[in-house]
């Protein structure tokens, strides 16, 4: 959903999945820094109320997440569900991305 908007994955994220059959891979929490330390922005999974899912809540409580440069810089933003199941999901994510971009522009 974000690639057509001009977003790219971080080089570290690309390297983390280069040997996988598909670009979406589940990595251990311990590999977070090696997979996202170079990201300028972090979009995290939520439900359709901008509330982090249980996995994200647990991850956000860890030092590994909190120490990411993008998180330290205040550039972690909610997105929609990780799997877009229809137009409602897609529009919701796009609305949150627009809000994040406005925040970055103002910041």
mmCIF file of N, CA, C and O in Angstrom:
data_model
loop_
_atom_site.group_PDB
_atom_site.id
_atom_site.type_symbol
_atom_site.label_atom_id
_atom_site.label_comp_id
_atom_site.label_asym_id
_atom_site.label_seq_id
_atom_site.Cartn_x
_atom_site.Cartn_y
_atom_site.Cartn_z
ATOM 1 N N UNK A 1 0.823 -1.198 0.000
ATOM 2 C CA UNK A 1 0.000 0.000 0.000
ATOM 3 C C UNK A 1 0.866 1.260 0.000
ATOM 4 O O UNK A 1 0.510 2.249 -0.612
ATOM 5 N N UNK A 2 2.004 1.228 0.689
ATOM 6 C CA UNK A 2 2.824 2.427 0.808
ATOM 7 C C UNK A 2 3.835 2.598 -0.321
ATOM 8 O O UNK A 2 4.248 3.712 -0.608
ATOM 9 N N UNK A 3 4.219 1.520 -0.958
ATOM 10 C CA UNK A 3 5.205 1.628 -2.032
ATOM 11 C C UNK A 3 4.738 2.531 -3.169
ATOM 12 O O UNK A 3 5.536 3.354 -3.645
ATOM 13 N N UNK A 4 3.497 2.454 -3.639
ATOM 14 C CA UNK A 4 3.062 3.363 -4.706
ATOM 15 C C UNK A 4 3.073 4.839 -4.294
ATOM 16 O O UNK A 4 3.077 5.722 -5.153
ATOM 17 N N UNK A 5 3.091 5.099 -2.996
ATOM 18 C CA UNK A 5 3.159 6.475 -2.506
ATOM 19 C C UNK A 5 4.582 7.007 -2.480
ATOM 20 O O UNK A 5 4.803 8.172 -2.166
ATOM 21 N N UNK A 6 5.558 6.146 -2.771
ATOM 22 C CA UNK A 6 6.954 6.563 -2.777
ATOM 23 C C UNK A 6 7.734 6.142 -1.553
ATOM 24 O O UNK A 6 8.914 6.437 -1.445
ATOM 25 N N UNK A 7 7.078 5.457 -0.613
ATOM 26 C CA UNK A 7 7.801 4.947 0.551
ATOM 27 C C UNK A 7 8.656 3.759 0.117
ATOM 28 O O UNK A 7 8.303 3.031 -0.813
ATOM 29 N N UNK A 8 9.756 3.567 0.780
ATOM 30 C CA UNK A 8 10.603 2.403 0.526
ATOM 31 C C UNK A 8 10.896 1.735 1.861
ATOM 32 O O UNK A 8 10.803 2.351 2.922
ATOM 33 N N UNK A 9 11.230 0.459 1.796
ATOM 34 C CA UNK A 9 11.691 -0.248 2.985
ATOM 35 C C UNK A 9 13.121 0.185 3.258
ATOM 36 O O UNK A 9 13.863 0.551 2.342
ATOM 37 N N UNK A 10 13.530 0.138 4.509
ATOM 38 C CA UNK A 10 14.920 0.454 4.829
ATOM 39 C C UNK A 10 15.822 -0.609 4.210
ATOM 40 O O UNK A 10 15.387 -1.735 3.953
ATOM 41 N N UNK A 11 17.057 -0.255 3.954
ATOM 42 C CA UNK A 11 18.013 -1.218 3.394
ATOM 43 C C UNK A 11 18.177 -2.416 4.325
ATOM 44 O O UNK A 11 18.302 -3.549 3.884
ATOM 45 N N UNK A 12 18.173 -2.163 5.634
ATOM 46 C CA UNK A 12 18.301 -3.257 6.594
ATOM 47 C C UNK A 12 17.090 -4.183 6.527
ATOM 48 O O UNK A 12 17.229 -5.401 6.610
ATOM 49 N N UNK A 13 15.903 -3.620 6.361
ATOM 50 C CA UNK A 13 14.707 -4.458 6.255
ATOM 51 C C UNK A 13 14.761 -5.295 4.986
ATOM 52 O O UNK A 13 14.422 -6.478 5.007
ATOM 53 N N UNK A 14 15.197 -4.698 3.890
ATOM 54 C CA UNK A 14 15.333 -5.461 2.642
ATOM 55 C C UNK A 14 16.319 -6.611 2.819
ATOM 56 O O UNK A 14 16.070 -7.728 2.366
ATOM 57 N N UNK A 15 17.432 -6.338 3.480
ATOM 58 C CA UNK A 15 18.440 -7.385 3.692
ATOM 59 C C UNK A 15 17.907 -8.497 4.595
ATOM 60 O O UNK A 15 18.228 -9.666 4.400
ATOM 61 N N UNK A 16 17.066 -8.141 5.565
ATOM 62 C CA UNK A 16 16.539 -9.129 6.503
ATOM 63 C C UNK A 16 15.632 -10.145 5.828
ATOM 64 O O UNK A 16 15.507 -11.274 6.303
ATOM 65 N N UNK A 17 15.020 -9.769 4.709
ATOM 66 C CA UNK A 17 14.084 -10.678 4.037
ATOM 67 C C UNK A 17 14.580 -11.150 2.674
ATOM 68 O O UNK A 17 13.850 -11.828 1.959
ATOM 69 N N UNK A 18 15.812 -10.832 2.309
ATOM 70 C CA UNK A 18 16.279 -11.148 0.966
ATOM 71 C C UNK A 18 16.283 -12.642 0.652
ATOM 72 O O UNK A 18 16.152 -13.022 -0.514
ATOM 73 N N UNK A 19 16.407 -13.489 1.648
ATOM 74 C CA UNK A 19 16.407 -14.929 1.410
ATOM 75 C C UNK A 19 15.029 -15.565 1.626
ATOM 76 O O UNK A 19 14.890 -16.784 1.529
ATOM 77 N N UNK A 20 14.029 -14.746 1.908
ATOM 78 C CA UNK A 20 12.672 -15.251 2.142
ATOM 79 C C UNK A 20 11.911 -15.372 0.819
ATOM 80 O O UNK A 20 12.226 -14.676 -0.149
ATOM 81 N N UNK A 21 10.897 -16.211 0.800
ATOM 82 C CA UNK A 21 10.076 -16.382 -0.392
ATOM 83 C C UNK A 21 9.200 -15.170 -0.674
ATOM 84 O O UNK A 21 8.812 -14.927 -1.807
ATOM 85 N N UNK A 22 8.852 -14.426 0.369
ATOM 86 C CA UNK A 22 8.039 -13.227 0.195
ATOM 87 C C UNK A 22 8.607 -12.116 1.068
ATOM 88 O O UNK A 22 9.359 -12.367 2.003
ATOM 89 N N UNK A 23 8.249 -10.883 0.742
ATOM 90 C CA UNK A 23 8.840 -9.734 1.439
ATOM 91 C C UNK A 23 8.363 -9.583 2.873
ATOM 92 O O UNK A 23 9.010 -8.910 3.672
ATOM 93 N N UNK A 24 7.245 -10.179 3.219
ATOM 94 C CA UNK A 24 6.750 -10.101 4.589
ATOM 95 C C UNK A 24 7.236 -11.317 5.350
ATOM 96 O O UNK A 24 6.845 -12.436 5.052
ATOM 97 N N UNK A 25 8.107 -11.086 6.300
ATOM 98 C CA UNK A 25 8.637 -12.176 7.108
ATOM 99 C C UNK A 25 8.518 -11.795 8.574
ATOM 100 O O UNK A 25 8.607 -10.625 8.927
ATOM 101 N N UNK A 26 8.309 -12.769 9.395
ATOM 102 C CA UNK A 26 8.270 -12.535 10.834
ATOM 103 C C UNK A 26 9.678 -12.717 11.372
ATOM 104 O O UNK A 26 10.291 -13.762 11.189
ATOM 105 N N UNK A 27 10.184 -11.669 11.994
ATOM 106 C CA UNK A 27 11.519 -11.712 12.576
ATOM 107 C C UNK A 27 11.394 -11.710 14.091
ATOM 108 O O UNK A 27 10.429 -11.201 14.643
ATOM 109 N N UNK A 28 12.380 -12.217 14.744
ATOM 110 C CA UNK A 28 12.364 -12.194 16.203
ATOM 111 C C UNK A 28 12.560 -10.760 16.691
ATOM 112 O O UNK A 28 13.162 -9.932 16.000
ATOM 113 N N UNK A 29 12.059 -10.483 17.869
ATOM 114 C CA UNK A 29 12.230 -9.157 18.443
ATOM 115 C C UNK A 29 13.682 -8.768 18.602
ATOM 116 O O UNK A 29 14.047 -7.597 18.488
ATOM 117 N N UNK A 30 14.539 -9.768 18.841
ATOM 118 C CA UNK A 30 15.965 -9.497 19.019
ATOM 119 C C UNK A 30 16.617 -8.961 17.752
ATOM 120 O O UNK A 30 17.664 -8.326 17.806
ATOM 121 N N UNK A 31 16.005 -9.207 16.597
ATOM 122 C CA UNK A 31 16.594 -8.740 15.339
ATOM 123 C C UNK A 31 16.045 -7.380 14.919
ATOM 124 O O UNK A 31 16.361 -6.898 13.836
ATOM 125 N N UNK A 32 15.269 -6.741 15.768
ATOM 126 C CA UNK A 32 14.645 -5.466 15.417
ATOM 127 C C UNK A 32 15.666 -4.408 15.017
ATOM 128 O O UNK A 32 15.512 -3.758 13.977
ATOM 129 N N UNK A 33 16.698 -4.235 15.813
ATOM 130 C CA UNK A 33 17.684 -3.201 15.491
ATOM 131 C C UNK A 33 18.384 -3.485 14.171
ATOM 132 O O UNK A 33 18.596 -2.571 13.366
ATOM 133 N N UNK A 34 18.701 -4.742 13.914
ATOM 134 C CA UNK A 34 19.391 -5.061 12.661
ATOM 135 C C UNK A 34 18.459 -4.983 11.460
ATOM 136 O O UNK A 34 18.925 -4.920 10.325
ATOM 137 N N UNK A 35 17.139 -4.936 11.687
ATOM 138 C CA UNK A 35 16.193 -4.872 10.582
ATOM 139 C C UNK A 35 15.574 -3.488 10.393
ATOM 140 O O UNK A 35 15.001 -3.218 9.348
ATOM 141 N N UNK A 36 15.695 -2.608 11.379
ATOM 142 C CA UNK A 36 15.015 -1.317 11.265
ATOM 143 C C UNK A 36 15.785 -0.146 11.847
ATOM 144 O O UNK A 36 15.244 0.950 11.960
ATOM 145 N N UNK A 37 17.025 -0.347 12.211
ATOM 146 C CA UNK A 37 17.810 0.720 12.829
ATOM 147 C C UNK A 37 18.052 1.892 11.880
ATOM 148 O O UNK A 37 18.295 3.006 12.307
ATOM 149 N N UNK A 38 17.982 1.641 10.567
ATOM 150 C CA UNK A 38 18.236 2.705 9.598
ATOM 151 C C UNK A 38 16.958 3.339 9.059
ATOM 152 O O UNK A 38 17.005 4.190 8.171
ATOM 153 N N UNK A 39 15.800 2.976 9.596
ATOM 154 C CA UNK A 39 14.529 3.519 9.113
ATOM 155 C C UNK A 39 14.357 4.970 9.549
ATOM 156 O O UNK A 39 14.673 5.330 10.683
ATOM 157 N N UNK A 40 13.869 5.792 8.641
ATOM 158 C CA UNK A 40 13.568 7.188 8.964
ATOM 159 C C UNK A 40 12.223 7.310 9.674
ATOM 160 O O UNK A 40 12.024 8.198 10.489
ATOM 161 N N UNK A 41 11.296 6.415 9.322
ATOM 162 C CA UNK A 41 9.953 6.383 9.903
ATOM 163 C C UNK A 41 9.613 4.949 10.270
ATOM 164 O O UNK A 41 10.071 4.022 9.608
ATOM 165 N N UNK A 42 8.797 4.811 11.289
ATOM 166 C CA UNK A 42 8.262 3.494 11.640
ATOM 167 C C UNK A 42 6.750 3.627 11.663
ATOM 168 O O UNK A 42 6.206 4.501 12.344
ATOM 169 N N UNK A 43 6.085 2.806 10.876
ATOM 170 C CA UNK A 43 4.632 2.687 10.943
ATOM 171 C C UNK A 43 4.339 1.375 11.645
ATOM 172 O O UNK A 43 4.863 0.345 11.256
ATOM 173 N N UNK A 44 3.511 1.426 12.682
ATOM 174 C CA UNK A 44 3.220 0.208 13.424
ATOM 175 C C UNK A 44 1.761 -0.199 13.244
ATOM 176 O O UNK A 44 0.887 0.626 12.996
ATOM 177 N N UNK A 45 1.534 -1.502 13.335
ATOM 178 C CA UNK A 45 0.209 -2.086 13.134
ATOM 179 C C UNK A 45 -0.755 -1.676 14.232
ATOM 180 O O UNK A 45 -0.388 -1.608 15.407
ATOM 181 N N UNK A 46 -1.995 -1.421 13.823
ATOM 182 C CA UNK A 46 -3.063 -1.099 14.766
ATOM 183 C C UNK A 46 -4.351 -1.761 14.302
ATOM 184 O O UNK A 46 -4.428 -2.326 13.218
ATOM 185 N N UNK A 47 -5.361 -1.624 15.134
ATOM 186 C CA UNK A 47 -6.705 -1.985 14.700
ATOM 187 C C UNK A 47 -7.274 -0.764 13.979
ATOM 188 O O UNK A 47 -6.534 0.165 13.656
ATOM 189 N N UNK A 48 -8.534 -0.707 13.754
ATOM 190 C CA UNK A 48 -9.116 0.447 13.048
ATOM 191 C C UNK A 48 -9.496 1.587 13.994
ATOM 192 O O UNK A 48 -10.291 2.447 13.656
ATOM 193 N N UNK A 49 -8.859 1.601 15.162
ATOM 194 C CA UNK A 49 -9.038 2.685 16.134
ATOM 195 C C UNK A 49 -7.690 3.276 16.545
ATOM 196 O O UNK A 49 -7.587 3.919 17.582
ATOM 197 N N UNK A 50 -6.663 3.017 15.753
ATOM 198 C CA UNK A 50 -5.291 3.488 15.993
ATOM 199 C C UNK A 50 -4.695 2.934 17.281
ATOM 200 O O UNK A 50 -3.766 3.508 17.834
ATOM 201 N N UNK A 51 -5.228 1.820 17.756
ATOM 202 C CA UNK A 51 -4.694 1.167 18.946
ATOM 203 C C UNK A 51 -3.740 0.062 18.494
ATOM 204 O O UNK A 51 -4.111 -0.767 17.650
ATOM 205 N N UNK A 52 -2.530 0.037 19.024
ATOM 206 C CA UNK A 52 -1.591 -1.031 18.631
ATOM 207 C C UNK A 52 -2.162 -2.407 18.943
ATOM 208 O O UNK A 52 -2.863 -2.582 19.942
ATOM 209 N N UNK A 53 -1.881 -3.357 18.064
ATOM 210 C CA UNK A 53 -2.306 -4.723 18.355
ATOM 211 C C UNK A 53 -1.454 -5.277 19.505
ATOM 212 O O UNK A 53 -0.493 -4.633 19.939
ATOM 213 N N UNK A 54 -1.808 -6.424 20.013
ATOM 214 C CA UNK A 54 -1.127 -6.988 21.187
ATOM 215 C C UNK A 54 0.362 -7.186 20.932
ATOM 216 O O UNK A 54 1.191 -6.886 21.803
ATOM 217 N N UNK A 55 0.725 -7.677 19.757
ATOM 218 C CA UNK A 55 2.139 -7.861 19.438
ATOM 219 C C UNK A 55 2.882 -6.533 19.498
ATOM 220 O O UNK A 55 3.958 -6.436 20.082
ATOM 221 N N UNK A 56 2.288 -5.491 18.891
ATOM 222 C CA UNK A 56 2.947 -4.178 18.886
ATOM 223 C C UNK A 56 3.035 -3.591 20.284
ATOM 224 O O UNK A 56 4.034 -2.955 20.624
ATOM 225 N N UNK A 57 2.010 -3.762 21.094
ATOM 226 C CA UNK A 57 2.069 -3.257 22.469
ATOM 227 C C UNK A 57 3.253 -3.863 23.213
ATOM 228 O O UNK A 57 4.006 -3.144 23.874
ATOM 229 N N UNK A 58 3.413 -5.170 23.075
ATOM 230 C CA UNK A 58 4.531 -5.841 23.740
ATOM 231 C C UNK A 58 5.866 -5.353 23.185
ATOM 232 O O UNK A 58 6.804 -5.094 23.938
ATOM 233 N N UNK A 59 5.942 -5.218 21.880
ATOM 234 C CA UNK A 59 7.185 -4.773 21.257
ATOM 235 C C UNK A 59 7.526 -3.344 21.656
ATOM 236 O O UNK A 59 8.680 -3.029 21.949
ATOM 237 N N UNK A 60 6.535 -2.472 21.705
ATOM 238 C CA UNK A 60 6.779 -1.073 22.056
ATOM 239 C C UNK A 60 7.276 -0.911 23.486
ATOM 240 O O UNK A 60 7.895 0.104 23.808
ATOM 241 N N UNK A 61 7.040 -1.894 24.329
ATOM 242 C CA UNK A 61 7.516 -1.848 25.713
ATOM 243 C C UNK A 61 8.980 -2.242 25.847
ATOM 244 O O UNK A 61 9.556 -2.106 26.923
ATOM 245 N N UNK A 62 9.598 -2.707 24.761
ATOM 246 C CA UNK A 62 10.980 -3.178 24.846
ATOM 247 C C UNK A 62 11.976 -2.058 24.558
ATOM 248 O O UNK A 62 11.674 -1.114 23.821
ATOM 249 N N UNK A 63 13.142 -2.186 25.129
ATOM 250 C CA UNK A 63 14.219 -1.225 24.850
ATOM 251 C C UNK A 63 14.648 -1.305 23.385
ATOM 252 O O UNK A 63 15.037 -0.287 22.810
ATOM 253 N N UNK A 64 14.561 -2.488 22.791
ATOM 254 C CA UNK A 64 14.935 -2.638 21.375
ATOM 255 C C UNK A 64 14.106 -1.705 20.495
ATOM 256 O O UNK A 64 14.632 -1.070 19.581
ATOM 257 N N UNK A 65 12.819 -1.626 20.746
ATOM 258 C CA UNK A 65 11.939 -0.730 19.991
ATOM 259 C C UNK A 65 12.207 0.721 20.372
ATOM 260 O O UNK A 65 12.380 1.578 19.512
ATOM 261 N N UNK A 66 12.238 0.992 21.668
ATOM 262 C CA UNK A 66 12.389 2.365 22.138
ATOM 263 C C UNK A 66 13.725 2.984 21.738
ATOM 264 O O UNK A 66 13.837 4.205 21.634
ATOM 265 N N UNK A 67 14.736 2.142 21.479
ATOM 266 C CA UNK A 67 16.051 2.645 21.092
ATOM 267 C C UNK A 67 16.219 2.858 19.590
ATOM 268 O O UNK A 67 17.259 3.359 19.158
ATOM 269 N N UNK A 68 15.222 2.486 18.795
ATOM 270 C CA UNK A 68 15.326 2.738 17.351
ATOM 271 C C UNK A 68 15.424 4.247 17.116
ATOM 272 O O UNK A 68 14.667 5.021 17.707
ATOM 273 N N UNK A 69 16.342 4.677 16.265
ATOM 274 C CA UNK A 69 16.481 6.116 16.003
ATOM 275 C C UNK A 69 15.178 6.798 15.577
ATOM 276 O O UNK A 69 14.884 7.905 16.044
ATOM 277 N N UNK A 70 14.384 6.162 14.724
ATOM 278 C CA UNK A 70 13.123 6.772 14.295
ATOM 279 C C UNK A 70 12.180 6.961 15.480
ATOM 280 O O UNK A 70 11.494 7.982 15.577
ATOM 281 N N UNK A 71 12.145 6.001 16.398
ATOM 282 C CA UNK A 71 11.304 6.113 17.589
ATOM 283 C C UNK A 71 11.850 7.209 18.492
ATOM 284 O O UNK A 71 11.100 8.051 18.996
ATOM 285 N N UNK A 72 13.153 7.214 18.696
ATOM 286 C CA UNK A 72 13.791 8.257 19.514
ATOM 287 C C UNK A 72 13.499 9.662 18.970
ATOM 288 O O UNK A 72 13.336 10.602 19.733
ATOM 289 N N UNK A 73 13.433 9.786 17.642
ATOM 290 C CA UNK A 73 13.176 11.075 16.997
ATOM 291 C C UNK A 73 11.692 11.418 16.930
ATOM 292 O O UNK A 73 11.325 12.453 16.375
ATOM 293 N N UNK A 74 10.830 10.550 17.486
ATOM 294 C CA UNK A 74 9.397 10.803 17.452
ATOM 295 C C UNK A 74 8.762 10.503 16.113
ATOM 296 O O UNK A 74 7.719 11.065 15.776
ATOM 297 N N UNK A 75 9.384 9.640 15.337
ATOM 298 C CA UNK A 75 8.891 9.325 13.997
ATOM 299 C C UNK A 75 8.307 7.921 13.910
ATOM 300 O O UNK A 75 8.497 7.215 12.926
ATOM 301 N N UNK A 76 7.590 7.514 14.946
ATOM 302 C CA UNK A 76 6.849 6.246 14.934
ATOM 303 C C UNK A 76 5.371 6.599 14.905
ATOM 304 O O UNK A 76 4.892 7.372 15.746
ATOM 305 N N UNK A 77 4.661 6.063 13.920
ATOM 306 C CA UNK A 77 3.283 6.449 13.698
ATOM 307 C C UNK A 77 2.388 5.227 13.539
ATOM 308 O O UNK A 77 2.803 4.220 12.977
ATOM 309 N N UNK A 78 1.136 5.354 13.980
ATOM 310 C CA UNK A 78 0.196 4.250 13.765
ATOM 311 C C UNK A 78 -0.162 4.143 12.291
ATOM 312 O O UNK A 78 -0.215 5.144 11.576
ATOM 313 N N UNK A 79 -0.375 2.933 11.865
ATOM 314 C CA UNK A 79 -0.930 2.658 10.540
ATOM 315 C C UNK A 79 -2.114 1.736 10.769
ATOM 316 O O UNK A 79 -2.491 1.480 11.906
ATOM 317 N N UNK A 80 -2.666 1.237 9.743
ATOM 318 C CA UNK A 80 -3.783 0.318 9.885
ATOM 319 C C UNK A 80 -3.294 -1.089 10.140
ATOM 320 O O UNK A 80 -2.163 -1.307 10.587
ATOM 321 N N UNK A 81 -4.136 -2.033 9.836
ATOM 322 C CA UNK A 81 -3.794 -3.438 10.020
ATOM 323 C C UNK A 81 -2.698 -3.845 9.043
ATOM 324 O O UNK A 81 -2.583 -3.277 7.962
ATOM 325 N N UNK A 82 -1.899 -4.801 9.425
ATOM 326 C CA UNK A 82 -0.781 -5.212 8.570
ATOM 327 C C UNK A 82 -1.265 -5.873 7.286
ATOM 328 O O UNK A 82 -0.605 -5.803 6.260
ATOM 329 N N UNK A 83 -2.423 -6.492 7.318
ATOM 330 C CA UNK A 83 -3.004 -7.086 6.120
ATOM 331 C C UNK A 83 -4.244 -6.300 5.737
ATOM 332 O O UNK A 83 -5.226 -6.273 6.473
ATOM 333 N N UNK A 84 -4.175 -5.631 4.597
ATOM 334 C CA UNK A 84 -5.298 -4.828 4.119
ATOM 335 C C UNK A 84 -6.329 -5.763 3.508
ATOM 336 O O UNK A 84 -6.031 -6.468 2.541
ATOM 337 N N UNK A 85 -7.522 -5.768 4.085
ATOM 338 C CA UNK A 85 -8.555 -6.700 3.648
ATOM 339 C C UNK A 85 -9.632 -6.049 2.791
ATOM 340 O O UNK A 85 -10.546 -6.718 2.348
ATOM 341 N N UNK A 86 -9.537 -4.757 2.577
ATOM 342 C CA UNK A 86 -10.555 -4.090 1.769
ATOM 343 C C UNK A 86 -10.339 -2.591 1.749
ATOM 344 O O UNK A 86 -9.360 -2.071 2.297
ATOM 345 N N UNK A 87 -11.271 -1.910 1.117
ATOM 346 C CA UNK A 87 -11.146 -0.459 0.966
ATOM 347 C C UNK A 87 -11.138 0.277 2.305
ATOM 348 O O UNK A 87 -10.421 1.257 2.476
ATOM 349 N N UNK A 88 -11.923 -0.175 3.259
ATOM 350 C CA UNK A 88 -11.952 0.490 4.563
ATOM 351 C C UNK A 88 -10.580 0.439 5.216
ATOM 352 O O UNK A 88 -10.087 1.458 5.721
ATOM 353 N N UNK A 89 -9.952 -0.718 5.196
ATOM 354 C CA UNK A 89 -8.607 -0.857 5.762
ATOM 355 C C UNK A 89 -7.628 0.055 5.035
ATOM 356 O O UNK A 89 -6.801 0.738 5.657
ATOM 357 N N UNK A 90 -7.683 0.055 3.721
ATOM 358 C CA UNK A 90 -6.744 0.849 2.921
ATOM 359 C C UNK A 90 -6.935 2.339 3.166
ATOM 360 O O UNK A 90 -5.962 3.067 3.387
ATOM 361 N N UNK A 91 -8.177 2.804 3.149
ATOM 362 C CA UNK A 91 -8.436 4.226 3.381
ATOM 363 C C UNK A 91 -8.003 4.644 4.783
ATOM 364 O O UNK A 91 -7.454 5.735 4.969
ATOM 365 N N UNK A 92 -8.241 3.786 5.747
ATOM 366 C CA UNK A 92 -7.839 4.092 7.122
ATOM 367 C C UNK A 92 -6.320 4.257 7.205
ATOM 368 O O UNK A 92 -5.812 5.227 7.783
ATOM 369 N N UNK A 93 -5.587 3.326 6.618
ATOM 370 C CA UNK A 93 -4.125 3.425 6.624
ATOM 371 C C UNK A 93 -3.671 4.682 5.917
ATOM 372 O O UNK A 93 -2.784 5.404 6.409
ATOM 373 N N UNK A 94 -4.243 4.988 4.766
ATOM 374 C CA UNK A 94 -3.851 6.183 4.023
ATOM 375 C C UNK A 94 -4.139 7.451 4.817
ATOM 376 O O UNK A 94 -3.344 8.402 4.785
ATOM 377 N N UNK A 95 -5.248 7.493 5.546
ATOM 378 C CA UNK A 95 -5.541 8.653 6.401
ATOM 379 C C UNK A 95 -4.474 8.817 7.476
ATOM 380 O O UNK A 95 -4.006 9.934 7.754
ATOM 381 N N UNK A 96 -4.058 7.700 8.095
ATOM 382 C CA UNK A 96 -3.023 7.778 9.136
ATOM 383 C C UNK A 96 -1.671 8.179 8.550
ATOM 384 O O UNK A 96 -0.915 8.933 9.181
ATOM 385 N N UNK A 97 -1.363 7.706 7.365
ATOM 386 C CA UNK A 97 -0.108 8.085 6.705
ATOM 387 C C UNK A 97 -0.121 9.583 6.407
ATOM 388 O O UNK A 97 0.871 10.281 6.622
ATOM 389 N N UNK A 98 -1.253 10.090 5.946
ATOM 390 C CA UNK A 98 -1.366 11.524 5.676
ATOM 391 C C UNK A 98 -1.140 12.328 6.955
ATOM 392 O O UNK A 98 -0.445 13.347 6.948
ATOM 393 N N UNK A 99 -1.725 11.884 8.060
ATOM 394 C CA UNK A 99 -1.517 12.569 9.352
ATOM 395 C C UNK A 99 -0.036 12.532 9.749
ATOM 396 O O UNK A 99 0.484 13.541 10.249
ATOM 397 N N UNK A 100 0.628 11.421 9.542
ATOM 398 C CA UNK A 100 2.052 11.313 9.876
ATOM 399 C C UNK A 100 2.871 12.276 9.024
ATOM 400 O O UNK A 100 3.769 12.965 9.545
ATOM 401 N N UNK A 101 2.559 12.368 7.742
ATOM 402 C CA UNK A 101 3.297 13.275 6.872
ATOM 403 C C UNK A 101 3.071 14.735 7.250
ATOM 404 O O UNK A 101 3.998 15.547 7.205
ATOM 405 N N UNK A 102 1.853 15.067 7.652
ATOM 406 C CA UNK A 102 1.572 16.421 8.120
ATOM 407 C C UNK A 102 2.375 16.717 9.386
ATOM 408 O O UNK A 102 2.925 17.812 9.543
ATOM 409 N N UNK A 103 2.443 15.759 10.291
ATOM 410 C CA UNK A 103 3.223 15.929 11.517
ATOM 411 C C UNK A 103 4.699 16.166 11.183
ATOM 412 O O UNK A 103 5.347 17.042 11.765
ATOM 413 N N UNK A 104 5.221 15.391 10.245
ATOM 414 C CA UNK A 104 6.628 15.563 9.847
ATOM 415 C C UNK A 104 6.860 16.908 9.200
ATOM 416 O O UNK A 104 7.891 17.559 9.436
ATOM 417 N N UNK A 105 5.918 17.343 8.387
ATOM 418 C CA UNK A 105 6.062 18.632 7.712
ATOM 419 C C UNK A 105 6.050 19.778 8.723
ATOM 420 O O UNK A 105 6.799 20.740 8.601
ATOM 421 N N UNK A 106 5.224 19.671 9.757
ATOM 422 C CA UNK A 106 5.120 20.705 10.782
ATOM 423 C C UNK A 106 6.307 20.667 11.749
ATOM 424 O O UNK A 106 6.645 21.672 12.345
ATOM 425 N N UNK A 107 6.896 19.467 11.896
ATOM 426 C CA UNK A 107 7.975 19.281 12.872
ATOM 427 C C UNK A 107 9.248 19.738 12.362
ATOM 428 O O UNK A 107 10.071 20.440 12.489
#
